[in-house]
Short mmCIF file of C-alpha atoms and ligand atoms in Angstrom, two decimals:
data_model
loop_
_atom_site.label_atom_id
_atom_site.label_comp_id
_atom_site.label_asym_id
_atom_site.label_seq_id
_atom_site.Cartn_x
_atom_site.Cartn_y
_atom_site.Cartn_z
CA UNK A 894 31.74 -19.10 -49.80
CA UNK A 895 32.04 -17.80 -53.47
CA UNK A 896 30.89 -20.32 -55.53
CA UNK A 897 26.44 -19.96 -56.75
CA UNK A 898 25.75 -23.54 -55.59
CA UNK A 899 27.14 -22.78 -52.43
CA UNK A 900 25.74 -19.54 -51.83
CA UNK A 901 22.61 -21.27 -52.54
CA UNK A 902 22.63 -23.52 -49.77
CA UNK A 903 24.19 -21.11 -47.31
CA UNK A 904 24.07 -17.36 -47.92
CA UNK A 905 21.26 -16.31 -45.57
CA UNK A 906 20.41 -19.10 -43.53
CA UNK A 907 22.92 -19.56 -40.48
CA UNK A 908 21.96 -21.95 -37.87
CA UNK A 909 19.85 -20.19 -35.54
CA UNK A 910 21.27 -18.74 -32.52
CA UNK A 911 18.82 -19.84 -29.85
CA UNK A 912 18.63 -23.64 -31.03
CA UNK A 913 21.18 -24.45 -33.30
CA UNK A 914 18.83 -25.83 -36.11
CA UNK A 915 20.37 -26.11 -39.61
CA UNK A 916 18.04 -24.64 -41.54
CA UNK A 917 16.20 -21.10 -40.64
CA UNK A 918 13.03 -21.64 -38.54
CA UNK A 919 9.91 -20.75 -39.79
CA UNK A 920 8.60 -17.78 -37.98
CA UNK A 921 5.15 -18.13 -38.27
CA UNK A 922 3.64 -14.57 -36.02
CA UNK A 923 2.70 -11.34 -36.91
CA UNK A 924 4.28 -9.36 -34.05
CA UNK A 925 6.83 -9.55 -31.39
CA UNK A 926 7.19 -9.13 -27.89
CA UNK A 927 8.58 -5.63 -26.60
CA UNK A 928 10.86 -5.17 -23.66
CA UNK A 929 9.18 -1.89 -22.70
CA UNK A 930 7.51 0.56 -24.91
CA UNK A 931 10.21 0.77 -28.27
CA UNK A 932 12.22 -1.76 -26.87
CA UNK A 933 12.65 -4.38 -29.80
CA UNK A 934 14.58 -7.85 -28.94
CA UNK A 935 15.49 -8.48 -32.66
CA UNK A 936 14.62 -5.49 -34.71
CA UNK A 937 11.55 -7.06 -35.49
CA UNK A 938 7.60 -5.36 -34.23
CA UNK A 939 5.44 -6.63 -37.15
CA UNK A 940 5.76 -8.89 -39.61
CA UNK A 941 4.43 -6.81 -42.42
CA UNK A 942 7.82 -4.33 -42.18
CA UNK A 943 9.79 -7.69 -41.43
CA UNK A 944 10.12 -11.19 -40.70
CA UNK A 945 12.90 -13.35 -39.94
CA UNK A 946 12.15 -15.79 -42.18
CA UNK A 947 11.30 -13.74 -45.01
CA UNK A 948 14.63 -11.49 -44.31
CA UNK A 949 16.52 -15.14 -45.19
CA UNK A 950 15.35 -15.44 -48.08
CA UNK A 951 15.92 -12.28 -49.17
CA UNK A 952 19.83 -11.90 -47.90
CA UNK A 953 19.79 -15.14 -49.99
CA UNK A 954 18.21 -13.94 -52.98
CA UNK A 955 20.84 -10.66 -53.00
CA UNK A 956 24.06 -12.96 -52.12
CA UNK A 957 22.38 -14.85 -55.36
CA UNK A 958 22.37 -11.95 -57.60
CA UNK A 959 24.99 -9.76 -56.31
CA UNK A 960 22.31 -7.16 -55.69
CA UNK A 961 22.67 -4.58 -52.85
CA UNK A 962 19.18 -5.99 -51.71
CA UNK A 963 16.70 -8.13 -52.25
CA UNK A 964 12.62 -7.82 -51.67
CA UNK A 965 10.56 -11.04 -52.07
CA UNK A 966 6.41 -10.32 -52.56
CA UNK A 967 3.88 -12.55 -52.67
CA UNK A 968 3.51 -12.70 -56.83
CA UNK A 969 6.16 -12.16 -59.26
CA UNK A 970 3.62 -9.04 -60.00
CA UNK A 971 3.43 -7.72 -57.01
CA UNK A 972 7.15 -7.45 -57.34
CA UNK A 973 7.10 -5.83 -60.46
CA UNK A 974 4.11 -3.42 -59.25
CA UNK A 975 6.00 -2.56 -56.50
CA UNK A 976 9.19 -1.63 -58.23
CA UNK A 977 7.34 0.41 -61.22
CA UNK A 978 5.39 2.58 -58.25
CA UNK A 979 8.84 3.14 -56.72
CA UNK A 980 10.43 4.32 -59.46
CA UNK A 981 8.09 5.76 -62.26
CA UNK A 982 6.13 8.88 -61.92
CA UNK A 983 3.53 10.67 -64.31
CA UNK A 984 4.92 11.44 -67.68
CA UNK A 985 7.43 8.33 -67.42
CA UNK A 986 8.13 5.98 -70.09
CA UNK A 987 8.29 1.99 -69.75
CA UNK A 988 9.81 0.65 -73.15
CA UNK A 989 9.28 -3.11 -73.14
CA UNK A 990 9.72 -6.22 -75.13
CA UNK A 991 6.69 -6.68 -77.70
CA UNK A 992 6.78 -10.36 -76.29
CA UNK A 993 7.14 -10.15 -72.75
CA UNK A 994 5.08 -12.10 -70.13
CA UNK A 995 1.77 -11.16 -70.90
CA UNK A 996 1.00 -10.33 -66.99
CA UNK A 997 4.05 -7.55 -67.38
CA UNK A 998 1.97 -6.41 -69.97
CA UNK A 999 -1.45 -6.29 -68.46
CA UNK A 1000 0.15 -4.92 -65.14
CA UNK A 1001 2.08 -2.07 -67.48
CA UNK A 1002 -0.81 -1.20 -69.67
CA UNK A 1003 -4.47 -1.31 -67.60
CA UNK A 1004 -2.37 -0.33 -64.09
CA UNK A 1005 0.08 1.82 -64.95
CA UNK A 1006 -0.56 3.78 -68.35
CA UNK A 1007 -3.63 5.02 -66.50
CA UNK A 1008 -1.41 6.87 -64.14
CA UNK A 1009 0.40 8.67 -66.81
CA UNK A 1010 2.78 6.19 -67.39
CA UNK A 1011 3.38 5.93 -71.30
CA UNK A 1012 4.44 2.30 -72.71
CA UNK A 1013 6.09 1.46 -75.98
CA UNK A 1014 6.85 -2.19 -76.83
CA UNK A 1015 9.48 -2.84 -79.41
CA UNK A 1016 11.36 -6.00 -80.67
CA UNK A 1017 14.29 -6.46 -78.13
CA UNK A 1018 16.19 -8.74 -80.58
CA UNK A 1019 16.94 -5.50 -82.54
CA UNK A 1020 19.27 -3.03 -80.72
CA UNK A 1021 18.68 -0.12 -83.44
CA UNK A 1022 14.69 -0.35 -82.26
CA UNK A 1023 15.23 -0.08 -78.77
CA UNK A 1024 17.89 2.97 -79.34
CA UNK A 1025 14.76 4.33 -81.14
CA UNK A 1026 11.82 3.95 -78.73
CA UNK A 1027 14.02 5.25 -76.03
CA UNK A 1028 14.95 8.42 -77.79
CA UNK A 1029 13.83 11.74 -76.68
CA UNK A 1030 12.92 9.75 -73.34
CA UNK A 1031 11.27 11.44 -70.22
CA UNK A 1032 13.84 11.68 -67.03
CA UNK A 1033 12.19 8.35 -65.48
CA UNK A 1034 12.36 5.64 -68.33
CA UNK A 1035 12.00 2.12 -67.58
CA UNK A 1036 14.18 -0.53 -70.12
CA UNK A 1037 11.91 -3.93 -69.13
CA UNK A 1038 13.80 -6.79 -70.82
CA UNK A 1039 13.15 -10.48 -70.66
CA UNK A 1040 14.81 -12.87 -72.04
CA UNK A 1041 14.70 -15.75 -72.91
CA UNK A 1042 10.96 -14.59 -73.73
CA UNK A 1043 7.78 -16.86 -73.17
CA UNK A 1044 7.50 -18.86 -75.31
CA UNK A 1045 8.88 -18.39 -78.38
CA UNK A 1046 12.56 -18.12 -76.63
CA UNK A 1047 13.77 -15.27 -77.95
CA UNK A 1048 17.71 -14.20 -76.53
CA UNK A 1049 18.32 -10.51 -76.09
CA UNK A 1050 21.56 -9.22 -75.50
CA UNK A 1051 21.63 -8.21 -72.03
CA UNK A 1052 24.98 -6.43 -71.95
CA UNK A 1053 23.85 -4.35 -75.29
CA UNK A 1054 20.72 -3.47 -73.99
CA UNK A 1055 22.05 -2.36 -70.74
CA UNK A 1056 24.60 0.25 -72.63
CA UNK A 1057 21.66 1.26 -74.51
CA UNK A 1058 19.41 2.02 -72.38
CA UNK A 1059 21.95 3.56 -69.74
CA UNK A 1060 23.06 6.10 -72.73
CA UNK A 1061 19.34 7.13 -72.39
CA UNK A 1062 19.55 7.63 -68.61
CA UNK A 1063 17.15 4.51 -68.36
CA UNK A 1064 16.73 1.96 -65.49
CA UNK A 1065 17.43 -1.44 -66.87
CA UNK A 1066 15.34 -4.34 -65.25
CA UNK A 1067 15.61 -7.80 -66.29
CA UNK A 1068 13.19 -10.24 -65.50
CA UNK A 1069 15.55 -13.42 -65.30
CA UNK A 1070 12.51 -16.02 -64.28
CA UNK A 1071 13.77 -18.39 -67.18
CA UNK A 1072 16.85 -18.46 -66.32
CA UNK A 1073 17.16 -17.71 -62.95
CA UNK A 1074 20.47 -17.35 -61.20
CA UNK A 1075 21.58 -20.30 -61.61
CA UNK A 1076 22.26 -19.38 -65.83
CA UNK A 1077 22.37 -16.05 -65.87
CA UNK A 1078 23.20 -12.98 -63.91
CA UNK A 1079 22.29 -9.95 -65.52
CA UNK A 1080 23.38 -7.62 -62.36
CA UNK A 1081 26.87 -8.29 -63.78
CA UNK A 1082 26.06 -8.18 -67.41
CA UNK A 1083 25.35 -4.38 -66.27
CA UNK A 1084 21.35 -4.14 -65.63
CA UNK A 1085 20.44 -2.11 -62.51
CA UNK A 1086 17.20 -4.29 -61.69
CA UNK A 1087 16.69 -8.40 -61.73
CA UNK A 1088 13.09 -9.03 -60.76
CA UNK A 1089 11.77 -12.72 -60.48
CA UNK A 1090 8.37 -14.91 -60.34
CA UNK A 1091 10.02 -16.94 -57.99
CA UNK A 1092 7.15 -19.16 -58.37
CA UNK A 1093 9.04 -20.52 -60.99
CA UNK A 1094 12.36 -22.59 -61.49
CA UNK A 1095 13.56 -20.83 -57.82
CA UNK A 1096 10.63 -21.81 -55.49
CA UNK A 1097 10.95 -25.07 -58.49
CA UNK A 1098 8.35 -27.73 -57.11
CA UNK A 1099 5.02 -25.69 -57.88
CA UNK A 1100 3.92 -25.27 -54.47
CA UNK A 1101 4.43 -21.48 -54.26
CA UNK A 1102 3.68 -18.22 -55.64
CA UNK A 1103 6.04 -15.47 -55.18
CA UNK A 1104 8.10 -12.94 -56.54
CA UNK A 1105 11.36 -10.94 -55.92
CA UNK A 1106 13.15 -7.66 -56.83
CA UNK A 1107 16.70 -7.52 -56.68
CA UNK A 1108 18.69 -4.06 -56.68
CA UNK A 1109 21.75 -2.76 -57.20
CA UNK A 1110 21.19 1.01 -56.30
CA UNK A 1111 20.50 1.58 -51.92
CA UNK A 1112 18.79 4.50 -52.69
CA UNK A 1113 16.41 2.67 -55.07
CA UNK A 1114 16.46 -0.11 -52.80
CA UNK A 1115 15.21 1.83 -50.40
CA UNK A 1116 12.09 3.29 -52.15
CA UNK A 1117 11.21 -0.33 -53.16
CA UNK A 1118 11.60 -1.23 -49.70
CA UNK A 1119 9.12 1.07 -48.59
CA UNK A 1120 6.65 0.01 -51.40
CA UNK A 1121 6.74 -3.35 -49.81
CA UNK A 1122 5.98 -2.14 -46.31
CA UNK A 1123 3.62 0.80 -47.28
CA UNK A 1124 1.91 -1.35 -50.02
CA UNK A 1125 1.98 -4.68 -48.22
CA UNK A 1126 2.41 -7.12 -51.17
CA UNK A 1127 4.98 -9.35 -48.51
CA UNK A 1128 5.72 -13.08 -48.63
CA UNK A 1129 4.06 -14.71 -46.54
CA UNK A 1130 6.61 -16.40 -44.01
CA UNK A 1131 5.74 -20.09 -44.99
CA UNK A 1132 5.93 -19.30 -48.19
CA UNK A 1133 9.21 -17.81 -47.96
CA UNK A 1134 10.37 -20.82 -46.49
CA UNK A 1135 9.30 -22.68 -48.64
CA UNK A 1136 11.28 -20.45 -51.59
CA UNK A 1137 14.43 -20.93 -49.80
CA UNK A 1138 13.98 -24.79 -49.43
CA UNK A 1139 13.53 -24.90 -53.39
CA UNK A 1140 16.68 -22.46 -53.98
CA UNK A 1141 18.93 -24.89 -52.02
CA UNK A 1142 18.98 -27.32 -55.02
CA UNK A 1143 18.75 -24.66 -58.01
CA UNK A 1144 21.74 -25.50 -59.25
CA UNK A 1145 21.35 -28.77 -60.00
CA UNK A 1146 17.90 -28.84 -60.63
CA UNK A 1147 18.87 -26.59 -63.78
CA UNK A 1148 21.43 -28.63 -64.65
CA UNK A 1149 18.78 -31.21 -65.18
CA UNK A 1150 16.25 -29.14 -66.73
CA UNK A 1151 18.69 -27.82 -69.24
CA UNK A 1152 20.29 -31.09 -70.18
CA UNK A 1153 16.57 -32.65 -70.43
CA UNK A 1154 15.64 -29.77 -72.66
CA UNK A 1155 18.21 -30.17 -74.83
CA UNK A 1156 17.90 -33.66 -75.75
CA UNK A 1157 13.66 -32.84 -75.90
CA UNK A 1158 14.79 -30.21 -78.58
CA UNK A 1159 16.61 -32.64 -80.39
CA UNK A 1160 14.48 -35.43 -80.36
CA UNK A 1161 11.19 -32.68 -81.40
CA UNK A 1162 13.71 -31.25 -84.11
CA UNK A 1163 14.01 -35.22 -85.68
CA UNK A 1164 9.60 -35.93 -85.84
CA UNK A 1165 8.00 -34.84 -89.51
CA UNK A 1166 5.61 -33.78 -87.41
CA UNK A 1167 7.28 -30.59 -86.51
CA UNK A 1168 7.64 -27.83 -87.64
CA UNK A 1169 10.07 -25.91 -85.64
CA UNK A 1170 11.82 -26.11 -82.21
CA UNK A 1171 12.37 -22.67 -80.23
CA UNK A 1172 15.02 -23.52 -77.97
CA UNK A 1173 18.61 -21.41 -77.45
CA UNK A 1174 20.72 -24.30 -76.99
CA UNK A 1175 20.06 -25.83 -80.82
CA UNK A 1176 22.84 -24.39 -82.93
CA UNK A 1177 20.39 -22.90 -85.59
CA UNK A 1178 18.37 -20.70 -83.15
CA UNK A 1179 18.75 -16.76 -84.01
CA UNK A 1180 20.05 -16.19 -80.35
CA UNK A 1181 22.36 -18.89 -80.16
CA UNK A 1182 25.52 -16.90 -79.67
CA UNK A 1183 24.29 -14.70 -77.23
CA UNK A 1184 22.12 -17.38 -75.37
CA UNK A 1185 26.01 -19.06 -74.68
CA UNK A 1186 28.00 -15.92 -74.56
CA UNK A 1187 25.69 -14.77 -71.35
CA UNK A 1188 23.88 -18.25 -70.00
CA UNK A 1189 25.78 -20.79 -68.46
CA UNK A 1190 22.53 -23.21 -70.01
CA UNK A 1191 20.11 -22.81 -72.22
CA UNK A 1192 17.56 -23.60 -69.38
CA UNK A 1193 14.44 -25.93 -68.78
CA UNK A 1194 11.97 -24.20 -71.44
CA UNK A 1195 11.31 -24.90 -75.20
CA UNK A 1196 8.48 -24.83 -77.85
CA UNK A 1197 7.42 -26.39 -80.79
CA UNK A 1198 5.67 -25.33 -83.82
CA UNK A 1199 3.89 -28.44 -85.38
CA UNK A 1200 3.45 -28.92 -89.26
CA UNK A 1201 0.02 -29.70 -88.72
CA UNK A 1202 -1.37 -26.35 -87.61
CA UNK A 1203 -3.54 -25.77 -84.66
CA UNK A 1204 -5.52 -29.41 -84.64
CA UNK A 1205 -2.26 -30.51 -84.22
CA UNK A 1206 -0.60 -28.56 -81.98
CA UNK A 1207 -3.74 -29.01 -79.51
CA UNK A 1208 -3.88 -32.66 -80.06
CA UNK A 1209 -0.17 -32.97 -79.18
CA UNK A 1210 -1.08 -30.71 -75.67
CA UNK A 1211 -3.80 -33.11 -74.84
CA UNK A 1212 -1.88 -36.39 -75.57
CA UNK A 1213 1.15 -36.51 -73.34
CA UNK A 1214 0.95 -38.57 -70.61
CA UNK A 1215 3.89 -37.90 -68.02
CA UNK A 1216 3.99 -33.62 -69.30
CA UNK A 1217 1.00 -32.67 -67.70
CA UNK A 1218 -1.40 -29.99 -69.19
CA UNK A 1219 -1.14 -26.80 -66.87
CA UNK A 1220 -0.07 -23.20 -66.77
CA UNK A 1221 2.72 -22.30 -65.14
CA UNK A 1222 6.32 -23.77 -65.43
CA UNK A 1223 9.75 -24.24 -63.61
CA UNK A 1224 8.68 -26.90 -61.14
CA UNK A 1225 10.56 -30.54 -61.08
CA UNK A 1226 7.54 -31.69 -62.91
CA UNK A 1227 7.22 -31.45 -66.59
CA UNK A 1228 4.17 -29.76 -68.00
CA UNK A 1229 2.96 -28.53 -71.70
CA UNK A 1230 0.70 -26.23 -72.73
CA UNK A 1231 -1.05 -24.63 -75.73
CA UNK A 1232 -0.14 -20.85 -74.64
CA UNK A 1233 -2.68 -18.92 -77.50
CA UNK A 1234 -5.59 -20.35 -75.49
CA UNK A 1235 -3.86 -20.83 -71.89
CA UNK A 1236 -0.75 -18.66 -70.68
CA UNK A 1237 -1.17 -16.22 -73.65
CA UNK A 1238 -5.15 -16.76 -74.20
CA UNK A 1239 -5.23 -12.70 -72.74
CA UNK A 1240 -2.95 -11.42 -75.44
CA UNK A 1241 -4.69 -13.15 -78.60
CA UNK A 1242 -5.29 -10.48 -81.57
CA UNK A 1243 -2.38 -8.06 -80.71
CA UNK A 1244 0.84 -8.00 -81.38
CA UNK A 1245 1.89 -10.43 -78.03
CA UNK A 1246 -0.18 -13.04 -79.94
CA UNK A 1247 1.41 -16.88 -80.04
CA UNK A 1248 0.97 -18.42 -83.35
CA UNK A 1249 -1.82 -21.42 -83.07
CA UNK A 1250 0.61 -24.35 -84.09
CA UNK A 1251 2.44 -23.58 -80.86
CA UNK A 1252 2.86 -25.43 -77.97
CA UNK A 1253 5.11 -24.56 -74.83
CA UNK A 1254 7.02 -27.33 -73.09
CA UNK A 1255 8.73 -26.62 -69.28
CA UNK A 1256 10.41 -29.59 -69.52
CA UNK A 1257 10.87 -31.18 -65.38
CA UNK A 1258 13.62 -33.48 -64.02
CA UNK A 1259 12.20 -36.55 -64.54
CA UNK A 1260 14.51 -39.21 -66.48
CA UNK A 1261 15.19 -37.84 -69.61
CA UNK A 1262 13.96 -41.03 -71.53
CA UNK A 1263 10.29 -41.36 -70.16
CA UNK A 1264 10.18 -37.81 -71.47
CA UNK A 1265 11.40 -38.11 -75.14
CA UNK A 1266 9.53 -41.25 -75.40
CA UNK A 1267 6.00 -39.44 -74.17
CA UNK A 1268 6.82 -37.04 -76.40
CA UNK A 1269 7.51 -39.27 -79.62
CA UNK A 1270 4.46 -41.10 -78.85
CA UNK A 1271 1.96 -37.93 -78.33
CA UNK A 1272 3.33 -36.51 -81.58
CA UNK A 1273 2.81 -40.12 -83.24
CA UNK A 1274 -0.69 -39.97 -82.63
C1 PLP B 1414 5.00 -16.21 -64.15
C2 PLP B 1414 5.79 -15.07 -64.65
C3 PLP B 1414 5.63 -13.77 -64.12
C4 PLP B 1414 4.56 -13.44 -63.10
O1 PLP B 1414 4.78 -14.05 -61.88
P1 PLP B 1414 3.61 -14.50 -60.87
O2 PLP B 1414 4.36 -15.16 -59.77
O3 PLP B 1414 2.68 -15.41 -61.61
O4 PLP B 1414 2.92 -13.24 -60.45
C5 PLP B 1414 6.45 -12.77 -64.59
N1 PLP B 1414 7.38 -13.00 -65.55
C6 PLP B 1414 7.56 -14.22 -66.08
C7 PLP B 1414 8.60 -14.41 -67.13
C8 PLP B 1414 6.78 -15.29 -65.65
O5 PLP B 1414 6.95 -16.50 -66.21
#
């Protein structure tokens, strides 16, 4: 088993011993029997420190990234929240992207700067900033990179951002929720962290919410693990189930979502109406190069600046008919939305702002030309 699409279907999830079911039961308690007082039948006594089910999906979710381990949490927050708390202390510095998911953000600034955490956002994009914000830093320094960013799609060099921020003694974390595994694998591109919304393109049919942390460091494994237990932020067992049903077809679900995209970008990229098309697989996008050098697809997400301004971008949002108008993304259904007063509404007036003529596309799996023609006909009206 070495190949990702294989992994995906098997790492984790061996057919269970007492029944011989194919796929990992669903272990729906909260405590198990002991055979005298310490005397534990499977390791397990409560399903807050662990869970069979849960423990699937996260051997699967290390095998995935090549991580050491692998914590799954009941938000892509409560992920994040639990690996900050394990890792930062007073007087540490976070240094993140100045377009990052805004719920990073919120979770970095109002949660943790209160601590005595101090955070600096800088344009990722630009190696010579990031060198900069992370000079002089504190012995616990956080690099928090995402990309591709939300939504303007942004690329930042992974592998230069790792050297950069390891010359500075700094963790690196990636938060790979665009990409997911499937594209990208920024464990090997030399980050120390990968942290996910799973709710995203690896749970992929918008029936969960969830998050995971993968390591690469046992010792800081090990703190995040007790974070989990101590803070209790777990999957719920269902819902981990239902994360490792979605992860079984990741592969080609992105396949699908990136070769969709692409042909959405093109076909945007052709209408007057626009105004510009933020995607990394068109030729003419800043992060191009990189995007290819370190993604093996540009992914499922785009957006589009319309000519028109913010009338038009909102009237495009509201006028699609099979790209349904929601938050969220990375399901097999395609959605849009008009982030400066949905996903982003939080962040308007600072410097995580989205310009007004945008709108955000998570383009689904649907066939490719119901979706270019709901788009040419929304942007005709
Ligand atoms: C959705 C999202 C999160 C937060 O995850 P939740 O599961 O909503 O808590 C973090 N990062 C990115 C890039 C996201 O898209």
């Amino acid at each position: 088993m070495t190949e990702f699409s294989t992994r995906a279907i098997h790492s984790g999830q061996e057919p269970d011993g007492a029944t011989g079911a194919v796929i990992p039961p669903l272990h729906l308690t909260s405590t198990y029997v002991q055979d005298g007082i310490g005397g534990l039948r499977g390791g397990y006594e409560y399903s807050r420190s662990g869970n069979p089910t849960r423990d699937a999906l996260q051997t699967l979710l290390a095998d995935l990234d090549g991580g050491v381990a692998a914590f799954s949490f009941s938000s892509g927050l409560a992920g994040e929240d639990a690996l900050l708390r394990a890792y930062l202390e007073p007087g540490a510095r976070i240094v993140m992207g100045n377009d990052v998911y805004g719920g990073t953000h919120r979770l970095a600034n109002r949660l943790h700067v209160p601590w005595g955490v101090e955070l600096v956002t800088v344009e990722m994009s630009e190696p010579d900033r990031v060198r900069a914000a992370l000079a002089d830093s504190p012995a616990k320094t956080v690099l928090w990179v995402e990309t591709p960013t939300n939504p303007l799609m942004k690329i930042a060099d992974i592998e230069t951002l790792a050297a950069i921020g390891h010359e500075a003694g700094a963790l690196v974390v990636v938060d790979n929720t665009f990409a997911s595994p499937a594209l990208q694998q920024p464990l090997s591109l030399g980050a120390d962290v990968v942290v996910y919304s799973t709710t995203k393109y690896l749970g992929g049919h918008s029936d969960v919410v969830g998050g995971a942390v993968v390591l690469r460091d046992q010792e800081l494994a090990d703190q995040v693990q007790f974070v989990q237990f101590g803070g209790g932020a777990i999957s719920s067992p269902f819902d981990a189930w239902l994360t490792i049903r979605g992860i079984k077809t990741l592969s080609v679900r992105m396949e699908r979502h990136s070769s969709n995209a692409q042909a959405i970008a093109e076909a945007l990229l052709a209408h007057p109406a626009v105004e510009h098309v933020h995607y990394p697989g068109l030729p003419e996008h800043p992060g191009h190069a990189i995007a290819a050098k370190q993604m093996s697809g540009f992914g499922g997400m785009l957006s589009v600046a319309l000519a028109g301004g913010p009338e038009a971008a909102k009237r495009f949002a509201e006028s699609t008919e099979l790209f349904a108008l929601a938050e969220s993304l990375g399901g097999v259904e395609s959605l849009i939305g008009y982030p400066s007063e949905m996903t982003h509404a939080s962040v308007k007036g600072t410097e995580l702002a989205v310009p007004e003529n945008v709108v955000r596309l998570s383009v689904g799996i649907e066939d490719v030309r119901d979706l270019v023609a709901d788009v040419q006909q929304a942007l005709d009206r």
